[in-house]
Amino acid sequence: MALKHQPIVVKLCLLTAAMFGFGYALVPLYDVFCDLTGLNGKTSTMAATAEAAIPDKKREVLVEFIARPNNNMPWVFEPVVHKLRVHPGEIHRIDYLAHNVTGRAMTAQAVPSVSPGQAALYFNKMECFCFTQQHLTAGQQLLMPLQFYVDPALPEQFSTITLSYTLYEVDAVTPVTAQTATGDNNE
């Protein structure tokens, strides 16, 4: 009787393995899809370069800044400026405040999102604390810079862009990626 069911068992095992592999591959495929289409508000993880764009002084875009620590992240995390009116093509710099209110050193990583999602293609970060992990000692505060510009090619339908950051604790930190407030490598 066992030999009779062996082909079905083998097919079901192969099907299960194929479904697991497909599920595992969905995350990178979704990331590629979002990068190509601008959906889900994902921004680039690479620094943008400022092209010789002429600022569009006839047009203003309201940029809203939101920050929140993840539920398991016990830091204070907020933008210094909550709203800024910008002309597309102009370079701007704002700061975010991070404060480790715990009694231990911690490392964090900020993950950005832009809303509406299609506007993410036109929001360019030249310098961002989200590019690297941030290491703060117990009680330490840090102003973290964000330098950005809105591409003048932003479609007219977008008059407001919201940049939102969520701050997560990083479990395992390698000495090369964690930076202290002074910019030195963590030892």
PDB file of N, CA and C in Angstrom, residues 11-102:
ATOM      1  N   LYS A  11       5.150  13.975  -5.236  1.00  0.00           N
ATOM      2  CA  LYS A  11       4.605  15.159  -5.897  1.00  0.00           C
ATOM      3  C   LYS A  11       4.172  16.212  -4.878  1.00  0.00           C
ATOM      4  N   LEU A  12       3.545  15.785  -3.804  1.00  0.00           N
ATOM      5  CA  LEU A  12       3.123  16.737  -2.773  1.00  0.00           C
ATOM      6  C   LEU A  12       4.324  17.384  -2.086  1.00  0.00           C
ATOM      7  N   CYS A  13       5.383  16.616  -1.849  1.00  0.00           N
ATOM      8  CA  CYS A  13       6.601  17.183  -1.252  1.00  0.00           C
ATOM      9  C   CYS A  13       7.244  18.200  -2.187  1.00  0.00           C
ATOM     10  N   LEU A  14       7.303  17.873  -3.485  1.00  0.00           N
ATOM     11  CA  LEU A  14       7.856  18.809  -4.463  1.00  0.00           C
ATOM     12  C   LEU A  14       6.998  20.073  -4.562  1.00  0.00           C
ATOM     13  N   LEU A  15       5.683  19.895  -4.529  1.00  0.00           N
ATOM     14  CA  LEU A  15       4.780  21.040  -4.578  1.00  0.00           C
ATOM     15  C   LEU A  15       4.962  21.932  -3.348  1.00  0.00           C
ATOM     16  N   THR A  16       5.118  21.326  -2.183  1.00  0.00           N
ATOM     17  CA  THR A  16       5.338  22.078  -0.950  1.00  0.00           C
ATOM     18  C   THR A  16       6.653  22.852  -1.025  1.00  0.00           C
ATOM     19  N   ALA A  17       7.697  22.215  -1.515  1.00  0.00           N
ATOM     20  CA  ALA A  17       9.000  22.887  -1.643  1.00  0.00           C
ATOM     21  C   ALA A  17       8.903  24.039  -2.651  1.00  0.00           C
ATOM     22  N   ALA A  18       8.195  23.829  -3.750  1.00  0.00           N
ATOM     23  CA  ALA A  18       8.035  24.885  -4.754  1.00  0.00           C
ATOM     24  C   ALA A  18       7.249  26.065  -4.181  1.00  0.00           C
ATOM     25  N   MET A  19       6.209  25.809  -3.413  1.00  0.00           N
ATOM     26  CA  MET A  19       5.426  26.889  -2.791  1.00  0.00           C
ATOM     27  C   MET A  19       6.271  27.662  -1.786  1.00  0.00           C
ATOM     28  N   PHE A  20       7.082  26.968  -1.015  1.00  0.00           N
ATOM     29  CA  PHE A  20       7.965  27.633  -0.062  1.00  0.00           C
ATOM     30  C   PHE A  20       8.959  28.524  -0.803  1.00  0.00           C
ATOM     31  N   GLY A  21       9.547  28.002  -1.867  1.00  0.00           N
ATOM     32  CA  GLY A  21      10.502  28.780  -2.660  1.00  0.00           C
ATOM     33  C   GLY A  21       9.854  30.005  -3.277  1.00  0.00           C
ATOM     34  N   PHE A  22       8.647  29.858  -3.787  1.00  0.00           N
ATOM     35  CA  PHE A  22       7.925  30.986  -4.370  1.00  0.00           C
ATOM     36  C   PHE A  22       7.625  32.036  -3.293  1.00  0.00           C
ATOM     37  N   GLY A  23       7.177  31.595  -2.129  1.00  0.00           N
ATOM     38  CA  GLY A  23       6.905  32.520  -1.036  1.00  0.00           C
ATOM     39  C   GLY A  23       8.164  33.251  -0.594  1.00  0.00           C
ATOM     40  N   TYR A  24       9.270  32.560  -0.553  1.00  0.00           N
ATOM     41  CA  TYR A  24      10.550  33.158  -0.173  1.00  0.00           C
ATOM     42  C   TYR A  24      10.990  34.183  -1.208  1.00  0.00           C
ATOM     43  N   ALA A  25      10.718  33.936  -2.487  1.00  0.00           N
ATOM     44  CA  ALA A  25      11.136  34.831  -3.567  1.00  0.00           C
ATOM     45  C   ALA A  25      10.208  36.033  -3.710  1.00  0.00           C
ATOM     46  N   LEU A  26       9.030  36.008  -3.102  1.00  0.00           N
ATOM     47  CA  LEU A  26       8.085  37.113  -3.256  1.00  0.00           C
ATOM     48  C   LEU A  26       8.615  38.423  -2.687  1.00  0.00           C
ATOM     49  N   VAL A  27       9.324  38.400  -1.582  1.00  0.00           N
ATOM     50  CA  VAL A  27       9.809  39.640  -0.966  1.00  0.00           C
ATOM     51  C   VAL A  27      10.767  40.373  -1.902  1.00  0.00           C
ATOM     52  N   PRO A  28      11.827  39.730  -2.415  1.00  0.00           N
ATOM     53  CA  PRO A  28      12.692  40.467  -3.352  1.00  0.00           C
ATOM     54  C   PRO A  28      11.969  40.867  -4.640  1.00  0.00           C
ATOM     55  N   LEU A  29      11.064  40.026  -5.121  1.00  0.00           N
ATOM     56  CA  LEU A  29      10.316  40.374  -6.329  1.00  0.00           C
ATOM     57  C   LEU A  29       9.429  41.590  -6.080  1.00  0.00           C
ATOM     58  N   TYR A  30       8.807  41.660  -4.905  1.00  0.00           N
ATOM     59  CA  TYR A  30       7.972  42.800  -4.535  1.00  0.00           C
ATOM     60  C   TYR A  30       8.823  44.068  -4.436  1.00  0.00           C
ATOM     61  N   ASP A  31      10.015  43.960  -3.864  1.00  0.00           N
ATOM     62  CA  ASP A  31      10.911  45.116  -3.766  1.00  0.00           C
ATOM     63  C   ASP A  31      11.287  45.633  -5.153  1.00  0.00           C
ATOM     64  N   VAL A  32      11.597  44.739  -6.077  1.00  0.00           N
ATOM     65  CA  VAL A  32      11.940  45.141  -7.445  1.00  0.00           C
ATOM     66  C   VAL A  32      10.728  45.807  -8.092  1.00  0.00           C
ATOM     67  N   PHE A  33       9.554  45.224  -7.921  1.00  0.00           N
ATOM     68  CA  PHE A  33       8.325  45.794  -8.470  1.00  0.00           C
ATOM     69  C   PHE A  33       8.090  47.200  -7.932  1.00  0.00           C
ATOM     70  N   CYS A  34       8.270  47.396  -6.624  1.00  0.00           N
ATOM     71  CA  CYS A  34       8.074  48.717  -6.012  1.00  0.00           C
ATOM     72  C   CYS A  34       9.110  49.718  -6.497  1.00  0.00           C
ATOM     73  N   ASP A  35      10.357  49.281  -6.670  1.00  0.00           N
ATOM     74  CA  ASP A  35      11.399  50.161  -7.182  1.00  0.00           C
ATOM     75  C   ASP A  35      11.080  50.632  -8.598  1.00  0.00           C
ATOM     76  N   LEU A  36      10.564  49.731  -9.424  1.00  0.00           N
ATOM     77  CA  LEU A  36      10.267  50.069 -10.813  1.00  0.00           C
ATOM     78  C   LEU A  36       9.042  50.955 -10.954  1.00  0.00           C
ATOM     79  N   THR A  37       8.027  50.717 -10.124  1.00  0.00           N
ATOM     80  CA  THR A  37       6.766  51.438 -10.276  1.00  0.00           C
ATOM     81  C   THR A  37       6.609  52.606  -9.322  1.00  0.00           C
ATOM     82  N   GLY A  38       7.408  52.664  -8.256  1.00  0.00           N
ATOM     83  CA  GLY A  38       7.243  53.724  -7.266  1.00  0.00           C
ATOM     84  C   GLY A  38       6.108  53.452  -6.305  1.00  0.00           C
ATOM     85  N   LEU A  39       5.501  52.287  -6.380  1.00  0.00           N
ATOM     86  CA  LEU A  39       4.419  51.943  -5.455  1.00  0.00           C
ATOM     87  C   LEU A  39       4.971  51.681  -4.067  1.00  0.00           C
ATOM     88  N   ASN A  40       4.137  51.780  -3.086  1.00  0.00           N
ATOM     89  CA  ASN A  40       4.454  51.519  -1.683  1.00  0.00           C
ATOM     90  C   ASN A  40       5.338  52.599  -1.070  1.00  0.00           C
ATOM     91  N   GLY A  41       5.585  53.687  -1.779  1.00  0.00           N
ATOM     92  CA  GLY A  41       6.302  54.817  -1.214  1.00  0.00           C
ATOM     93  C   GLY A  41       7.750  54.565  -0.861  1.00  0.00           C
ATOM     94  N   LYS A  42       8.342  53.527  -1.403  1.00  0.00           N
ATOM     95  CA  LYS A  42       9.737  53.240  -1.090  1.00  0.00           C
ATOM     96  C   LYS A  42      10.639  54.246  -1.791  1.00  0.00           C
ATOM     97  N   THR A  43      11.616  54.730  -1.040  1.00  0.00           N
ATOM     98  CA  THR A  43      12.581  55.660  -1.614  1.00  0.00           C
ATOM     99  C   THR A  43      13.890  54.928  -1.812  1.00  0.00           C
ATOM    100  N   SER A  44      14.775  55.543  -2.540  1.00  0.00           N
ATOM    101  CA  SER A  44      16.072  54.928  -2.816  1.00  0.00           C
ATOM    102  C   SER A  44      16.896  54.826  -1.542  1.00  0.00           C
ATOM    103  N   THR A  45      17.688  53.770  -1.447  1.00  0.00           N
ATOM    104  CA  THR A  45      18.596  53.613  -0.315  1.00  0.00           C
ATOM    105  C   THR A  45      19.982  54.137  -0.653  1.00  0.00           C
ATOM    106  N   MET A  46      20.103  54.781  -1.798  1.00  0.00           N
ATOM    107  CA  MET A  46      21.369  55.361  -2.248  1.00  0.00           C
ATOM    108  C   MET A  46      21.222  56.882  -2.265  1.00  0.00           C
ATOM    109  N   ALA A  47      22.324  57.571  -2.022  1.00  0.00           N
ATOM    110  CA  ALA A  47      22.310  59.035  -2.041  1.00  0.00           C
ATOM    111  C   ALA A  47      22.111  59.532  -3.472  1.00  0.00           C
ATOM    112  N   ALA A  48      21.238  60.538  -3.618  1.00  0.00           N
ATOM    113  CA  ALA A  48      21.001  61.150  -4.916  1.00  0.00           C
ATOM    114  C   ALA A  48      22.062  62.217  -5.159  1.00  0.00           C
ATOM    115  N   THR A  49      22.263  62.551  -6.403  1.00  0.00           N
ATOM    116  CA  THR A  49      23.158  63.648  -6.733  1.00  0.00           C
ATOM    117  C   THR A  49      22.307  64.809  -7.224  1.00  0.00           C
ATOM    118  N   ALA A  50      22.736  65.999  -6.911  1.00  0.00           N
ATOM    119  CA  ALA A  50      22.002  67.181  -7.347  1.00  0.00           C
ATOM    120  C   ALA A  50      22.404  67.506  -8.773  1.00  0.00           C
ATOM    121  N   GLU A  51      21.459  67.354  -9.659  1.00  0.00           N
ATOM    122  CA  GLU A  51      21.728  67.698 -11.048  1.00  0.00           C
ATOM    123  C   GLU A  51      21.588  69.203 -11.192  1.00  0.00           C
ATOM    124  N   ALA A  52      21.957  69.705 -12.318  1.00  0.00           N
ATOM    125  CA  ALA A  52      21.886  71.142 -12.565  1.00  0.00           C
ATOM    126  C   ALA A  52      20.448  71.546 -12.874  1.00  0.00           C
ATOM    127  N   ALA A  53      19.536  71.161 -12.009  1.00  0.00           N
ATOM    128  CA  ALA A  53      18.127  71.479 -12.208  1.00  0.00           C
ATOM    129  C   ALA A  53      17.877  72.927 -11.830  1.00  0.00           C
ATOM    130  N   ILE A  54      17.077  73.578 -12.614  1.00  0.00           N
ATOM    131  CA  ILE A  54      16.704  74.962 -12.315  1.00  0.00           C
ATOM    132  C   ILE A  54      15.454  74.902 -11.435  1.00  0.00           C
ATOM    133  N   PRO A  55      15.530  75.501 -10.244  1.00  0.00           N
ATOM    134  CA  PRO A  55      14.354  75.478  -9.359  1.00  0.00           C
ATOM    135  C   PRO A  55      13.144  76.115 -10.031  1.00  0.00           C
ATOM    136  N   ASP A  56      12.008  75.499  -9.825  1.00  0.00           N
ATOM    137  CA  ASP A  56      10.743  75.999 -10.364  1.00  0.00           C
ATOM    138  C   ASP A  56      10.142  76.948  -9.335  1.00  0.00           C
ATOM    139  N   LYS A  57      10.469  78.245  -9.443  1.00  0.00           N
ATOM    140  CA  LYS A  57      10.026  79.246  -8.469  1.00  0.00           C
ATOM    141  C   LYS A  57       8.534  79.544  -8.567  1.00  0.00           C
ATOM    142  N   LYS A  58       7.893  79.100  -9.647  1.00  0.00           N
ATOM    143  CA  LYS A  58       6.455  79.344  -9.818  1.00  0.00           C
ATOM    144  C   LYS A  58       5.616  78.319  -9.072  1.00  0.00           C
ATOM    145  N   ARG A  59       6.266  77.308  -8.569  1.00  0.00           N
ATOM    146  CA  ARG A  59       5.532  76.190  -7.971  1.00  0.00           C
ATOM    147  C   ARG A  59       6.037  75.901  -6.571  1.00  0.00           C
ATOM    148  N   GLU A  60       5.123  75.601  -5.675  1.00  0.00           N
ATOM    149  CA  GLU A  60       5.484  75.203  -4.316  1.00  0.00           C
ATOM    150  C   GLU A  60       4.883  73.848  -4.006  1.00  0.00           C
ATOM    151  N   VAL A  61       5.654  73.055  -3.269  1.00  0.00           N
ATOM    152  CA  VAL A  61       5.184  71.754  -2.811  1.00  0.00           C
ATOM    153  C   VAL A  61       5.345  71.742  -1.294  1.00  0.00           C
ATOM    154  N   LEU A  62       4.320  71.299  -0.603  1.00  0.00           N
ATOM    155  CA  LEU A  62       4.397  71.169   0.852  1.00  0.00           C
ATOM    156  C   LEU A  62       4.983  69.797   1.166  1.00  0.00           C
ATOM    157  N   VAL A  63       6.083  69.770   1.906  1.00  0.00           N
ATOM    158  CA  VAL A  63       6.689  68.503   2.339  1.00  0.00           C
ATOM    159  C   VAL A  63       6.437  68.375   3.835  1.00  0.00           C
ATOM    160  N   GLU A  64       5.791  67.286   4.214  1.00  0.00           N
ATOM    161  CA  GLU A  64       5.499  67.007   5.620  1.00  0.00           C
ATOM    162  C   GLU A  64       6.458  65.936   6.107  1.00  0.00           C
ATOM    163  N   PHE A  65       6.924  66.093   7.341  1.00  0.00           N
ATOM    164  CA  PHE A  65       7.890  65.157   7.913  1.00  0.00           C
ATOM    165  C   PHE A  65       7.272  64.492   9.135  1.00  0.00           C
ATOM    166  N   ILE A  66       7.275  63.162   9.127  1.00  0.00           N
ATOM    167  CA  ILE A  66       6.718  62.374  10.220  1.00  0.00           C
ATOM    168  C   ILE A  66       7.782  61.389  10.677  1.00  0.00           C
ATOM    169  N   ALA A  67       7.867  61.169  11.967  1.00  0.00           N
ATOM    170  CA  ALA A  67       8.814  60.188  12.501  1.00  0.00           C
ATOM    171  C   ALA A  67       8.159  59.477  13.666  1.00  0.00           C
ATOM    172  N   ARG A  68       8.434  58.189  13.752  1.00  0.00           N
ATOM    173  CA  ARG A  68       7.942  57.436  14.901  1.00  0.00           C
ATOM    174  C   ARG A  68       8.857  56.248  15.150  1.00  0.00           C
ATOM    175  N   PRO A  69       9.124  55.974  16.401  1.00  0.00           N
ATOM    176  CA  PRO A  69       9.863  54.747  16.701  1.00  0.00           C
ATOM    177  C   PRO A  69       8.917  53.556  16.606  1.00  0.00           C
ATOM    178  N   ASN A  70       9.452  52.422  16.219  1.00  0.00           N
ATOM    179  CA  ASN A  70       8.691  51.180  16.230  1.00  0.00           C
ATOM    180  C   ASN A  70       8.201  50.936  17.658  1.00  0.00           C
ATOM    181  N   ASN A  71       7.136  50.171  17.813  1.00  0.00           N
ATOM    182  CA  ASN A  71       6.569  49.901  19.141  1.00  0.00           C
ATOM    183  C   ASN A  71       7.593  49.343  20.125  1.00  0.00           C
ATOM    184  N   ASN A  72       8.578  48.592  19.632  1.00  0.00           N
ATOM    185  CA  ASN A  72       9.590  47.992  20.510  1.00  0.00           C
ATOM    186  C   ASN A  72      10.833  48.862  20.658  1.00  0.00           C
ATOM    187  N   MET A  73      10.805  50.078  20.090  1.00  0.00           N
ATOM    188  CA  MET A  73      11.971  50.959  20.114  1.00  0.00           C
ATOM    189  C   MET A  73      11.755  52.064  21.145  1.00  0.00           C
ATOM    190  N   PRO A  74      12.499  52.040  22.256  1.00  0.00           N
ATOM    191  CA  PRO A  74      12.243  52.985  23.351  1.00  0.00           C
ATOM    192  C   PRO A  74      12.941  54.342  23.209  1.00  0.00           C
ATOM    193  N   TRP A  75      13.152  54.815  22.002  1.00  0.00           N
ATOM    194  CA  TRP A  75      13.793  56.107  21.794  1.00  0.00           C
ATOM    195  C   TRP A  75      12.745  57.185  21.528  1.00  0.00           C
ATOM    196  N   VAL A  76      13.126  58.448  21.768  1.00  0.00           N
ATOM    197  CA  VAL A  76      12.369  59.592  21.290  1.00  0.00           C
ATOM    198  C   VAL A  76      12.918  59.873  19.896  1.00  0.00           C
ATOM    199  N   PHE A  77      12.034  60.027  18.918  1.00  0.00           N
ATOM    200  CA  PHE A  77      12.459  60.217  17.534  1.00  0.00           C
ATOM    201  C   PHE A  77      11.461  61.146  16.865  1.00  0.00           C
ATOM    202  N   GLU A  78      11.934  62.337  16.430  1.00  0.00           N
ATOM    203  CA  GLU A  78      11.017  63.310  15.843  1.00  0.00           C
ATOM    204  C   GLU A  78      11.760  64.277  14.930  1.00  0.00           C
ATOM    205  N   PRO A  79      11.038  64.823  13.940  1.00  0.00           N
ATOM    206  CA  PRO A  79      11.665  65.834  13.095  1.00  0.00           C
ATOM    207  C   PRO A  79      11.714  67.169  13.843  1.00  0.00           C
ATOM    208  N   VAL A  80      12.736  67.956  13.584  1.00  0.00           N
ATOM    209  CA  VAL A  80      12.823  69.287  14.182  1.00  0.00           C
ATOM    210  C   VAL A  80      11.814  70.213  13.496  1.00  0.00           C
ATOM    211  N   VAL A  81      11.646  70.049  12.188  1.00  0.00           N
ATOM    212  CA  VAL A  81      10.665  70.796  11.400  1.00  0.00           C
ATOM    213  C   VAL A  81       9.621  69.795  10.924  1.00  0.00           C
ATOM    214  N   HIS A  82       8.335  70.126  11.085  1.00  0.00           N
ATOM    215  CA  HIS A  82       7.277  69.188  10.702  1.00  0.00           C
ATOM    216  C   HIS A  82       6.727  69.427   9.295  1.00  0.00           C
ATOM    217  N   LYS A  83       6.829  70.664   8.809  1.00  0.00           N
ATOM    218  CA  LYS A  83       6.353  70.997   7.460  1.00  0.00           C
ATOM    219  C   LYS A  83       7.288  72.031   6.852  1.00  0.00           C
ATOM    220  N   LEU A  84       7.442  71.930   5.519  1.00  0.00           N
ATOM    221  CA  LEU A  84       8.310  72.863   4.817  1.00  0.00           C
ATOM    222  C   LEU A  84       7.767  73.053   3.405  1.00  0.00           C
ATOM    223  N   ARG A  85       7.596  74.313   3.002  1.00  0.00           N
ATOM    224  CA  ARG A  85       7.194  74.607   1.620  1.00  0.00           C
ATOM    225  C   ARG A  85       8.465  74.759   0.795  1.00  0.00           C
ATOM    226  N   VAL A  86       8.546  74.005  -0.304  1.00  0.00           N
ATOM    227  CA  VAL A  86       9.750  74.011  -1.130  1.00  0.00           C
ATOM    228  C   VAL A  86       9.383  74.273  -2.589  1.00  0.00           C
ATOM    229  N   HIS A  87      10.337  74.808  -3.315  1.00  0.00           N
ATOM    230  CA  HIS A  87      10.236  74.918  -4.766  1.00  0.00           C
ATOM    231  C   HIS A  87      10.945  73.699  -5.335  1.00  0.00           C
ATOM    232  N   PRO A  88      10.304  72.952  -6.238  1.00  0.00           N
ATOM    233  CA  PRO A  88      10.977  71.797  -6.838  1.00  0.00           C
ATOM    234  C   PRO A  88      12.316  72.212  -7.452  1.00  0.00           C
ATOM    235  N   GLY A  89      13.342  71.418  -7.187  1.00  0.00           N
ATOM    236  CA  GLY A  89      14.678  71.691  -7.690  1.00  0.00           C
ATOM    237  C   GLY A  89      15.591  72.340  -6.667  1.00  0.00           C
ATOM    238  N   GLU A  90      15.039  72.922  -5.597  1.00  0.00           N
ATOM    239  CA  GLU A  90      15.850  73.528  -4.545  1.00  0.00           C
ATOM    240  C   GLU A  90      16.312  72.467  -3.560  1.00  0.00           C
ATOM    241  N   ILE A  91      17.535  72.619  -3.067  1.00  0.00           N
ATOM    242  CA  ILE A  91      18.082  71.696  -2.080  1.00  0.00           C
ATOM    243  C   ILE A  91      17.768  72.235  -0.689  1.00  0.00           C
ATOM    244  N   HIS A  92      17.266  71.360   0.172  1.00  0.00           N
ATOM    245  CA  HIS A  92      16.923  71.738   1.544  1.00  0.00           C
ATOM    246  C   HIS A  92      17.554  70.755   2.523  1.00  0.00           C
ATOM    247  N   ARG A  93      17.762  71.238   3.746  1.00  0.00           N
ATOM    248  CA  ARG A  93      18.300  70.390   4.806  1.00  0.00           C
ATOM    249  C   ARG A  93      17.478  70.608   6.068  1.00  0.00           C
ATOM    250  N   ILE A  94      17.071  69.495   6.673  1.00  0.00           N
ATOM    251  CA  ILE A  94      16.405  69.546   7.965  1.00  0.00           C
ATOM    252  C   ILE A  94      17.066  68.501   8.859  1.00  0.00           C
ATOM    253  N   ASP A  95      16.727  68.527  10.140  1.00  0.00           N
ATOM    254  CA  ASP A  95      17.278  67.566  11.094  1.00  0.00           C
ATOM    255  C   ASP A  95      16.154  66.801  11.787  1.00  0.00           C
ATOM    256  N   TYR A  96      16.495  65.605  12.191  1.00  0.00           N
ATOM    257  CA  TYR A  96      15.639  64.784  13.041  1.00  0.00           C
ATOM    258  C   TYR A  96      16.375  64.592  14.360  1.00  0.00           C
ATOM    259  N   LEU A  97      15.636  64.563  15.448  1.00  0.00           N
ATOM    260  CA  LEU A  97      16.212  64.356  16.767  1.00  0.00           C
ATOM    261  C   LEU A  97      15.994  62.914  17.193  1.00  0.00           C
ATOM    262  N   ALA A  98      17.061  62.271  17.632  1.00  0.00           N
ATOM    263  CA  ALA A  98      16.973  60.935  18.224  1.00  0.00           C
ATOM    264  C   ALA A  98      17.520  61.043  19.641  1.00  0.00           C
ATOM    265  N   HIS A  99      16.819  60.427  20.572  1.00  0.00           N
ATOM    266  CA  HIS A  99      17.241  60.458  21.976  1.00  0.00           C
ATOM    267  C   HIS A  99      17.055  59.061  22.556  1.00  0.00           C
ATOM    268  N   ASN A 100      18.158  58.470  22.952  1.00  0.00           N
ATOM    269  CA  ASN A 100      18.134  57.151  23.580  1.00  0.00           C
ATOM    270  C   ASN A 100      17.841  57.362  25.061  1.00  0.00           C
ATOM    271  N   VAL A 101      16.617  57.111  25.469  1.00  0.00           N
ATOM    272  CA  VAL A 101      16.206  57.349  26.855  1.00  0.00           C
ATOM    273  C   VAL A 101      16.431  56.124  27.744  1.00  0.00           C
ATOM    274  N   THR A 102      17.044  55.095  27.186  1.00  0.00           N
ATOM    275  CA  THR A 102      17.281  53.877  27.964  1.00  0.00           C
ATOM    276  C   THR A 102      18.591  53.997  28.737  1.00  0.00           C
TER     277      THR A 102
END
